[in-house]
PDB file of C-alpha atoms and ligand atoms in Angstrom:
ATOM      1  CA  MET A   1     -33.697  99.649 -11.136  1.00  0.00           C
ATOM      2  CA  LYS A   2     -31.684 101.335 -13.786  1.00  0.00           C
ATOM      3  CA  LYS A   3     -28.518 100.788 -16.243  1.00  0.00           C
ATOM      4  CA  ILE A   4     -26.245 103.505 -16.036  1.00  0.00           C
ATOM      5  CA  LEU A   5     -22.793 104.015 -17.709  1.00  0.00           C
ATOM      6  CA  HIS A   6     -20.694 105.924 -15.685  1.00  0.00           C
ATOM      7  CA  VAL A   7     -17.139 107.418 -18.483  1.00  0.00           C
ATOM      8  CA  MET A   8     -14.042 108.674 -17.026  1.00  0.00           C
ATOM      9  CA  ALA A   9     -12.010 110.733 -19.258  1.00  0.00           C
ATOM     10  CA  SER A  10      -9.953 111.860 -16.194  1.00  0.00           C
ATOM     11  CA  PRO A  11      -6.546 110.297 -16.164  1.00  0.00           C
ATOM     12  CA  ARG A  12      -5.691 110.487 -12.605  1.00  0.00           C
ATOM     13  CA  GLY A  13      -7.391 107.507 -12.119  1.00  0.00           C
ATOM     14  CA  THR A  14      -9.268 107.069  -8.636  1.00  0.00           C
ATOM     15  CA  ALA A  15      -6.821 109.671  -7.201  1.00  0.00           C
ATOM     16  CA  SER A  16      -9.057 111.976  -9.135  1.00  0.00           C
ATOM     17  CA  ILE A  17     -11.501 114.771  -8.016  1.00  0.00           C
ATOM     18  CA  SER A  18     -14.186 114.179 -11.878  1.00  0.00           C
ATOM     19  CA  ARG A  19     -14.573 110.343 -10.996  1.00  0.00           C
ATOM     20  CA  GLN A  20     -15.114 110.292  -6.748  1.00  0.00           C
ATOM     21  CA  LEU A  21     -17.518 112.382  -8.145  1.00  0.00           C
ATOM     22  CA  GLY A  22     -19.209 110.857 -10.672  1.00  0.00           C
ATOM     23  CA  ASP A  23     -19.097 107.655  -9.088  1.00  0.00           C
ATOM     24  CA  SER A  24     -20.790 108.990  -6.364  1.00  0.00           C
ATOM     25  CA  ILE A  25     -23.243 110.360  -8.557  1.00  0.00           C
ATOM     26  CA  THR A  26     -24.012 106.531  -9.758  1.00  0.00           C
ATOM     27  CA  ALA A  27     -24.267 105.556  -6.199  1.00  0.00           C
ATOM     28  CA  GLN A  28     -26.759 107.587  -4.816  1.00  0.00           C
ATOM     29  CA  LEU A  29     -28.097 106.723  -8.628  1.00  0.00           C
ATOM     30  CA  ALA A  30     -28.142 103.080  -7.126  1.00  0.00           C
ATOM     31  CA  VAL A  31     -29.247 103.389  -4.041  1.00  0.00           C
ATOM     32  CA  SER A  32     -32.269 105.265  -5.310  1.00  0.00           C
ATOM     33  CA  ASN A  33     -32.974 102.889  -7.797  1.00  0.00           C
ATOM     34  CA  PRO A  34     -32.320  99.616  -5.801  1.00  0.00           C
ATOM     35  CA  GLY A  35     -31.296  96.344  -8.816  1.00  0.00           C
ATOM     36  CA  SER A  36     -28.950  99.473 -11.065  1.00  0.00           C
ATOM     37  CA  ILE A  37     -26.238  98.055 -12.817  1.00  0.00           C
ATOM     38  CA  ILE A  38     -23.588 100.587 -13.882  1.00  0.00           C
ATOM     39  CA  THR A  39     -21.637 100.203 -16.730  1.00  0.00           C
ATOM     40  CA  THR A  40     -17.473 101.825 -15.591  1.00  0.00           C
ATOM     41  CA  VAL A  41     -15.077 103.032 -19.794  1.00  0.00           C
ATOM     42  CA  ASP A  42     -11.913 104.685 -18.449  1.00  0.00           C
ATOM     43  CA  LEU A  43     -11.443 106.240 -21.419  1.00  0.00           C
ATOM     44  CA  ASN A  44      -7.982 106.536 -20.220  1.00  0.00           C
ATOM     45  CA  VAL A  45      -8.264 102.976 -19.916  1.00  0.00           C
ATOM     46  CA  ASN A  46      -7.652 101.204 -23.783  1.00  0.00           C
ATOM     47  CA  PRO A  47      -9.002 105.121 -24.812  1.00  0.00           C
ATOM     48  CA  PHE A  48     -10.592 105.675 -28.151  1.00  0.00           C
ATOM     49  CA  PRO A  49      -7.477 106.478 -30.958  1.00  0.00           C
ATOM     50  CA  HIS A  50      -8.023 109.713 -32.707  1.00  0.00           C
ATOM     51  CA  LEU A  51     -10.657 109.121 -36.491  1.00  0.00           C
ATOM     52  CA  PHE A  52      -8.101 108.145 -39.452  1.00  0.00           C
ATOM     53  CA  GLU A  53      -8.867 108.332 -42.957  1.00  0.00           C
ATOM     54  CA  ALA A  54     -10.057 104.535 -43.317  1.00  0.00           C
ATOM     55  CA  GLN A  55     -12.166 104.068 -40.529  1.00  0.00           C
ATOM     56  CA  ILE A  56     -14.137 107.278 -41.136  1.00  0.00           C
ATOM     57  CA  ASP A  57     -15.041 106.603 -44.556  1.00  0.00           C
ATOM     58  CA  ALA A  58     -17.070 102.946 -42.940  1.00  0.00           C
ATOM     59  CA  LEU A  59     -18.923 105.032 -39.873  1.00  0.00           C
ATOM     60  CA  ARG A  60     -20.232 106.413 -42.747  1.00  0.00           C
ATOM     61  CA  ILE A  61     -21.250 103.315 -45.215  1.00  0.00           C
ATOM     62  CA  PRO A  62     -24.797 101.362 -43.832  1.00  0.00           C
ATOM     63  CA  ALA A  63     -23.597  98.606 -41.646  1.00  0.00           C
ATOM     64  CA  ASP A  64     -25.240  96.160 -43.852  1.00  0.00           C
ATOM     65  CA  ARG A  65     -23.053  97.332 -46.968  1.00  0.00           C
ATOM     66  CA  LEU A  66     -19.343  96.954 -45.130  1.00  0.00           C
ATOM     67  CA  THR A  67     -16.286  94.965 -45.978  1.00  0.00           C
ATOM     68  CA  GLU A  68     -15.372  92.498 -43.163  1.00  0.00           C
ATOM     69  CA  ALA A  69     -12.715  95.060 -42.765  1.00  0.00           C
ATOM     70  CA  GLN A  70     -14.506  97.925 -42.497  1.00  0.00           C
ATOM     71  CA  LYS A  71     -16.508  95.471 -39.185  1.00  0.00           C
ATOM     72  CA  GLU A  72     -12.734  95.781 -37.543  1.00  0.00           C
ATOM     73  CA  LEU A  73     -12.949  99.435 -38.598  1.00  0.00           C
ATOM     74  CA  THR A  74     -16.336  99.794 -37.272  1.00  0.00           C
ATOM     75  CA  LYS A  75     -16.522  97.963 -33.873  1.00  0.00           C
ATOM     76  CA  ARG A  76     -15.789  99.844 -31.378  1.00  0.00           C
ATOM     77  CA  SER A  77     -17.785 102.965 -31.989  1.00  0.00           C
ATOM     78  CA  ASP A  78     -20.711  99.638 -32.721  1.00  0.00           C
ATOM     79  CA  GLU A  79     -20.356  98.570 -28.786  1.00  0.00           C
ATOM     80  CA  ALA A  80     -19.885 102.252 -27.220  1.00  0.00           C
ATOM     81  CA  ILE A  81     -22.803 103.812 -29.230  1.00  0.00           C
ATOM     82  CA  ALA A  82     -24.299 100.113 -27.783  1.00  0.00           C
ATOM     83  CA  GLN A  83     -23.864 101.759 -24.710  1.00  0.00           C
ATOM     84  CA  VAL A  84     -24.868 105.062 -25.163  1.00  0.00           C
ATOM     85  CA  LEU A  85     -28.484 103.678 -26.576  1.00  0.00           C
ATOM     86  CA  GLU A  86     -28.607 100.636 -23.451  1.00  0.00           C
ATOM     87  CA  ALA A  87     -27.456 103.081 -20.958  1.00  0.00           C
ATOM     88  CA  ASP A  88     -31.125 104.854 -18.264  1.00  0.00           C
ATOM     89  CA  THR A  89     -28.625 107.092 -17.374  1.00  0.00           C
ATOM     90  CA  ILE A  90     -24.859 108.426 -18.419  1.00  0.00           C
ATOM     91  CA  VAL A  91     -22.441 110.027 -16.305  1.00  0.00           C
ATOM     92  CA  ILE A  92     -19.641 111.542 -17.785  1.00  0.00           C
ATOM     93  CA  SER A  93     -17.046 112.548 -15.004  1.00  0.00           C
ATOM     94  CA  LEU A  94     -14.298 114.620 -16.604  1.00  0.00           C
ATOM     95  CA  PRO A  95     -11.934 117.949 -15.663  1.00  0.00           C
ATOM     96  CA  LEU A  96     -11.929 120.750 -17.639  1.00  0.00           C
ATOM     97  CA  TYR A  97      -8.425 120.634 -20.308  1.00  0.00           C
ATOM     98  CA  ASN A  98      -7.576 123.863 -21.124  1.00  0.00           C
ATOM     99  CA  PHE A  99     -10.620 125.476 -21.045  1.00  0.00           C
ATOM    100  CA  GLY A 100     -12.181 122.465 -22.983  1.00  0.00           C
ATOM    101  CA  ILE A 101     -12.704 119.027 -22.699  1.00  0.00           C
ATOM    102  CA  PRO A 102     -10.785 115.821 -22.189  1.00  0.00           C
ATOM    103  CA  SER A 103      -8.581 115.113 -25.819  1.00  0.00           C
ATOM    104  CA  PRO A 104      -9.793 111.027 -24.597  1.00  0.00           C
ATOM    105  CA  LEU A 105     -14.018 111.999 -23.738  1.00  0.00           C
ATOM    106  CA  LYS A 106     -13.715 113.923 -27.621  1.00  0.00           C
ATOM    107  CA  SER A 107     -12.240 111.429 -29.043  1.00  0.00           C
ATOM    108  CA  TRP A 108     -15.523 108.633 -27.132  1.00  0.00           C
ATOM    109  CA  ILE A 109     -17.761 111.358 -29.128  1.00  0.00           C
ATOM    110  CA  ASP A 110     -16.270 110.891 -32.049  1.00  0.00           C
ATOM    111  CA  ASN A 111     -17.487 107.456 -32.214  1.00  0.00           C
ATOM    112  CA  ILE A 112     -20.462 107.770 -30.630  1.00  0.00           C
ATOM    113  CA  ALA A 113     -21.750 110.727 -33.004  1.00  0.00           C
ATOM    114  CA  ARG A 114     -22.939 109.317 -35.779  1.00  0.00           C
ATOM    115  CA  ALA A 115     -24.784 109.408 -38.445  1.00  0.00           C
ATOM    116  CA  GLY A 116     -28.048 106.867 -39.174  1.00  0.00           C
ATOM    117  CA  TYR A 117     -26.989 105.796 -35.049  1.00  0.00           C
ATOM    118  CA  THR A 118     -27.328 108.302 -32.843  1.00  0.00           C
ATOM    119  CA  PHE A 119     -28.452 111.200 -35.336  1.00  0.00           C
ATOM    120  CA  SER A 120     -29.621 111.417 -38.687  1.00  0.00           C
ATOM    121  CA  TYR A 121     -30.373 113.933 -41.081  1.00  0.00           C
ATOM    122  CA  GLY A 122     -33.767 114.744 -42.885  1.00  0.00           C
ATOM    123  CA  ALA A 123     -35.329 117.284 -44.659  1.00  0.00           C
ATOM    124  CA  ASP A 124     -36.238 119.299 -41.348  1.00  0.00           C
ATOM    125  CA  GLY A 125     -31.935 118.657 -40.757  1.00  0.00           C
ATOM    126  CA  PRO A 126     -30.722 117.331 -38.375  1.00  0.00           C
ATOM    127  CA  LYS A 127     -32.396 115.033 -35.687  1.00  0.00           C
ATOM    128  CA  GLY A 128     -31.204 113.199 -32.570  1.00  0.00           C
ATOM    129  CA  LEU A 129     -32.011 109.961 -32.436  1.00  0.00           C
ATOM    130  CA  VAL A 130     -30.850 109.372 -28.979  1.00  0.00           C
ATOM    131  CA  GLU A 131     -33.904 109.587 -26.665  1.00  0.00           C
ATOM    132  CA  GLY A 132     -34.675 109.372 -23.136  1.00  0.00           C
ATOM    133  CA  LYS A 133     -31.667 109.722 -21.768  1.00  0.00           C
ATOM    134  CA  LYS A 134     -30.613 111.710 -18.035  1.00  0.00           C
ATOM    135  CA  VAL A 135     -26.861 113.123 -17.979  1.00  0.00           C
ATOM    136  CA  TYR A 136     -24.720 113.609 -15.394  1.00  0.00           C
ATOM    137  CA  ILE A 137     -21.792 115.869 -15.323  1.00  0.00           C
ATOM    138  CA  ALA A 138     -19.649 115.328 -13.160  1.00  0.00           C
ATOM    139  CA  LEU A 139     -17.514 118.048 -13.844  1.00  0.00           C
ATOM    140  CA  ALA A 140     -13.891 119.304 -12.200  1.00  0.00           C
ATOM    141  CA  SER A 141     -11.790 122.529 -12.274  1.00  0.00           C
ATOM    142  CA  GLY A 142      -8.840 124.167 -10.969  1.00  0.00           C
ATOM    143  CA  GLY A 143     -10.157 127.873 -11.207  1.00  0.00           C
ATOM    144  CA  VAL A 144     -13.603 128.450 -10.918  1.00  0.00           C
ATOM    145  CA  PHE A 145     -16.403 128.478 -13.828  1.00  0.00           C
ATOM    146  CA  SER A 146     -20.242 128.114 -12.174  1.00  0.00           C
ATOM    147  CA  GLU A 147     -20.329 132.512 -12.190  1.00  0.00           C
ATOM    148  CA  GLY A 148     -17.400 135.573 -11.327  1.00  0.00           C
ATOM    149  CA  PRO A 149     -14.301 136.677 -13.942  1.00  0.00           C
ATOM    150  CA  PHE A 150     -13.841 133.359 -15.877  1.00  0.00           C
ATOM    151  CA  LYS A 151     -17.849 132.197 -16.542  1.00  0.00           C
ATOM    152  CA  GLU A 152     -18.044 131.945 -20.353  1.00  0.00           C
ATOM    153  CA  TYR A 153     -13.996 130.291 -20.553  1.00  0.00           C
ATOM    154  CA  ASP A 154     -15.341 127.383 -18.941  1.00  0.00           C
ATOM    155  CA  PHE A 155     -16.074 126.130 -22.801  1.00  0.00           C
ATOM    156  CA  ALA A 156     -16.901 122.279 -21.574  1.00  0.00           C
ATOM    157  CA  VAL A 157     -19.725 121.612 -20.504  1.00  0.00           C
ATOM    158  CA  PRO A 158     -21.382 124.388 -23.201  1.00  0.00           C
ATOM    159  CA  TYR A 159     -20.013 121.583 -25.955  1.00  0.00           C
ATOM    160  CA  LEU A 160     -21.104 118.831 -24.355  1.00  0.00           C
ATOM    161  CA  LYS A 161     -24.346 120.266 -23.843  1.00  0.00           C
ATOM    162  CA  THR A 162     -24.468 120.455 -27.681  1.00  0.00           C
ATOM    163  CA  VAL A 163     -23.576 117.156 -29.063  1.00  0.00           C
ATOM    164  CA  LEU A 164     -25.258 116.121 -26.595  1.00  0.00           C
ATOM    165  CA  GLY A 165     -28.393 118.003 -27.795  1.00  0.00           C
ATOM    166  CA  PHE A 166     -27.822 117.275 -30.917  1.00  0.00           C
ATOM    167  CA  MET A 167     -27.707 113.429 -30.929  1.00  0.00           C
ATOM    168  CA  GLY A 168     -30.876 114.409 -29.014  1.00  0.00           C
ATOM    169  CA  ILE A 169     -30.015 114.124 -25.262  1.00  0.00           C
ATOM    170  CA  THR A 170     -31.454 117.513 -23.596  1.00  0.00           C
ATOM    171  CA  ASP A 171     -31.925 116.444 -20.553  1.00  0.00           C
ATOM    172  CA  VAL A 172     -28.467 117.460 -18.345  1.00  0.00           C
ATOM    173  CA  GLU A 173     -27.395 118.372 -15.380  1.00  0.00           C
ATOM    174  CA  VAL A 174     -24.052 119.736 -14.342  1.00  0.00           C
ATOM    175  CA  ILE A 175     -22.130 119.006 -10.844  1.00  0.00           C
ATOM    176  CA  ARG A 176     -19.307 120.866 -10.760  1.00  0.00           C
ATOM    177  CA  ALA A 177     -16.336 120.501  -8.008  1.00  0.00           C
ATOM    178  CA  GLU A 178     -15.228 123.442  -8.933  1.00  0.00           C
ATOM    179  CA  GLY A 179     -12.022 125.459  -7.195  1.00  0.00           C
ATOM    180  CA  THR A 180      -9.578 122.169  -7.169  1.00  0.00           C
ATOM    181  CA  ALA A 181      -6.403 125.251  -7.180  1.00  0.00           C
ATOM    182  CA  VAL A 182      -8.026 127.791  -5.716  1.00  0.00           C
ATOM    183  CA  SER A 183      -6.483 127.537  -1.709  1.00  0.00           C
ATOM    184  CA  GLY A 184      -9.437 127.842   0.534  1.00  0.00           C
ATOM    185  CA  LEU A 185     -12.019 126.508  -2.554  1.00  0.00           C
ATOM    186  CA  MET A 186     -10.229 123.429  -2.442  1.00  0.00           C
ATOM    187  CA  GLU A 187      -9.909 121.265   0.963  1.00  0.00           C
ATOM    188  CA  HIS A 188     -13.847 121.435   0.759  1.00  0.00           C
ATOM    189  CA  ALA A 189     -14.323 121.240  -2.981  1.00  0.00           C
ATOM    190  CA  LEU A 190     -15.534 118.083  -3.707  1.00  0.00           C
ATOM    191  CA  GLU A 191     -17.528 117.464  -0.807  1.00  0.00           C
ATOM    192  CA  ARG A 192     -18.791 120.536  -1.801  1.00  0.00           C
ATOM    193  CA  ALA A 193     -19.852 118.636  -5.048  1.00  0.00           C
ATOM    194  CA  ILE A 194     -21.083 115.351  -3.198  1.00  0.00           C
ATOM    195  CA  GLU A 195     -23.169 117.830  -1.432  1.00  0.00           C
ATOM    196  CA  ARG A 196     -25.638 119.140  -4.073  1.00  0.00           C
ATOM    197  CA  ILE A 197     -26.117 115.789  -6.035  1.00  0.00           C
ATOM    198  CA  ALA A 198     -29.821 115.303  -6.113  1.00  0.00           C
ATOM    199  CA  VAL A 199     -30.742 112.160  -7.610  1.00  0.00           C
TER     200      VAL A 199
HETATM  201  C1  FMN B 201      -3.187 120.314 -19.020  1.00  0.00           C
HETATM  202  C2  FMN B 201      -4.082 120.893 -17.848  1.00  0.00           C
HETATM  203  C3  FMN B 201      -5.516 121.815 -18.543  1.00  0.00           C
HETATM  204  C4  FMN B 201      -5.804 122.156 -17.003  1.00  0.00           C
HETATM  205  N1  FMN B 201      -6.366 123.266 -17.266  1.00  0.00           N
HETATM  206  C5  FMN B 201      -7.736 123.626 -16.345  1.00  0.00           C
HETATM  207  C6  FMN B 201      -8.448 125.201 -17.278  1.00  0.00           C
HETATM  208  O1  FMN B 201      -8.602 125.470 -18.249  1.00  0.00           O
HETATM  209  N2  FMN B 201      -8.925 125.179 -16.596  1.00  0.00           N
HETATM  210  C7  FMN B 201      -8.698 124.957 -14.818  1.00  0.00           C
HETATM  211  O2  FMN B 201      -9.875 125.920 -13.857  1.00  0.00           O
HETATM  212  N3  FMN B 201      -8.334 124.843 -13.946  1.00  0.00           N
HETATM  213  C8  FMN B 201      -7.626 123.183 -14.795  1.00  0.00           C
HETATM  214  N4  FMN B 201      -6.854 122.093 -15.631  1.00  0.00           N
HETATM  215  C9  FMN B 201      -6.537 121.886 -13.864  1.00  0.00           C
HETATM  216  C10 FMN B 201      -8.288 120.234 -13.748  1.00  0.00           C
HETATM  217  O3  FMN B 201      -9.325 120.659 -14.341  1.00  0.00           O
HETATM  218  C11 FMN B 201      -7.468 120.320 -12.452  1.00  0.00           C
HETATM  219  O4  FMN B 201      -6.966 120.249 -11.563  1.00  0.00           O
HETATM  220  C12 FMN B 201      -8.579 119.054 -12.705  1.00  0.00           C
HETATM  221  O5  FMN B 201      -9.561 118.719 -10.703  1.00  0.00           O
HETATM  222  C13 FMN B 201      -7.996 117.615 -12.157  1.00  0.00           C
HETATM  223  O6  FMN B 201      -8.718 116.301 -11.964  1.00  0.00           O
HETATM  224  P1  FMN B 201      -9.036 115.642 -11.837  1.00  0.00           P
HETATM  225  O7  FMN B 201      -9.070 114.867 -10.412  1.00  0.00           O
HETATM  226  O8  FMN B 201     -10.453 114.564 -12.232  1.00  0.00           O
HETATM  227  O9  FMN B 201      -8.122 114.882 -12.874  1.00  0.00           O
HETATM  228  C14 FMN B 201      -6.142 121.766 -15.922  1.00  0.00           C
HETATM  229  C15 FMN B 201      -5.666 120.830 -16.099  1.00  0.00           C
HETATM  230  C16 FMN B 201      -4.482 119.949 -16.221  1.00  0.00           C
HETATM  231  C17 FMN B 201      -3.758 118.734 -15.605  1.00  0.00           C
END
């Protein structure tokens, strides 16, 4: 039994290729781990707003010193962090947007990467506090980035690995549905990605 969190970043709902790939990963995880509990977070439904000044201030104040108003400002961050900490396995599904991650996913990350909760600063520098998690990244892209001339143009995977690693999450597996805009690849991009899932 595992607690699986699927964080979905595409605005395209059930038509989304990355979401379908993420759903296939969670479904296979559930088969391999009977009794698993799957929680889904669609970042385009009730999205995390861009950070604003009062919220940034509140996010940096220790919980026992927050005013009631500040507690309201940290509430969604608290909830998102609790979901991450509770999960054994996290599936992040996203489309590649302009060589990076979609902004709703960035806003979610800005809410979960929080000093004192998911990382800390010590004498030896920053330390990730989130341990023992496995993350699957289900990435859909119009072009091909796993190999070839555009390999260096994918900033989403290096960024996600860096920021997840900063929080202590180093067991990250990437499954790509790529070439979704390339004739000859698009027809089977999702199917081929699903075939590569090994959980
Ligand atoms: C705003 C926007 C930016 C995009 N930027 C890229 C890009 O930089 N590289 C790429 O290969 N595809 C790009 N695409 C194509 C998507 O990554 C591709 O259609 C993907 O399969 C969509 O995934 P989804 O079905 O999960 O939403 C972009 C699409 C949109 C809407």
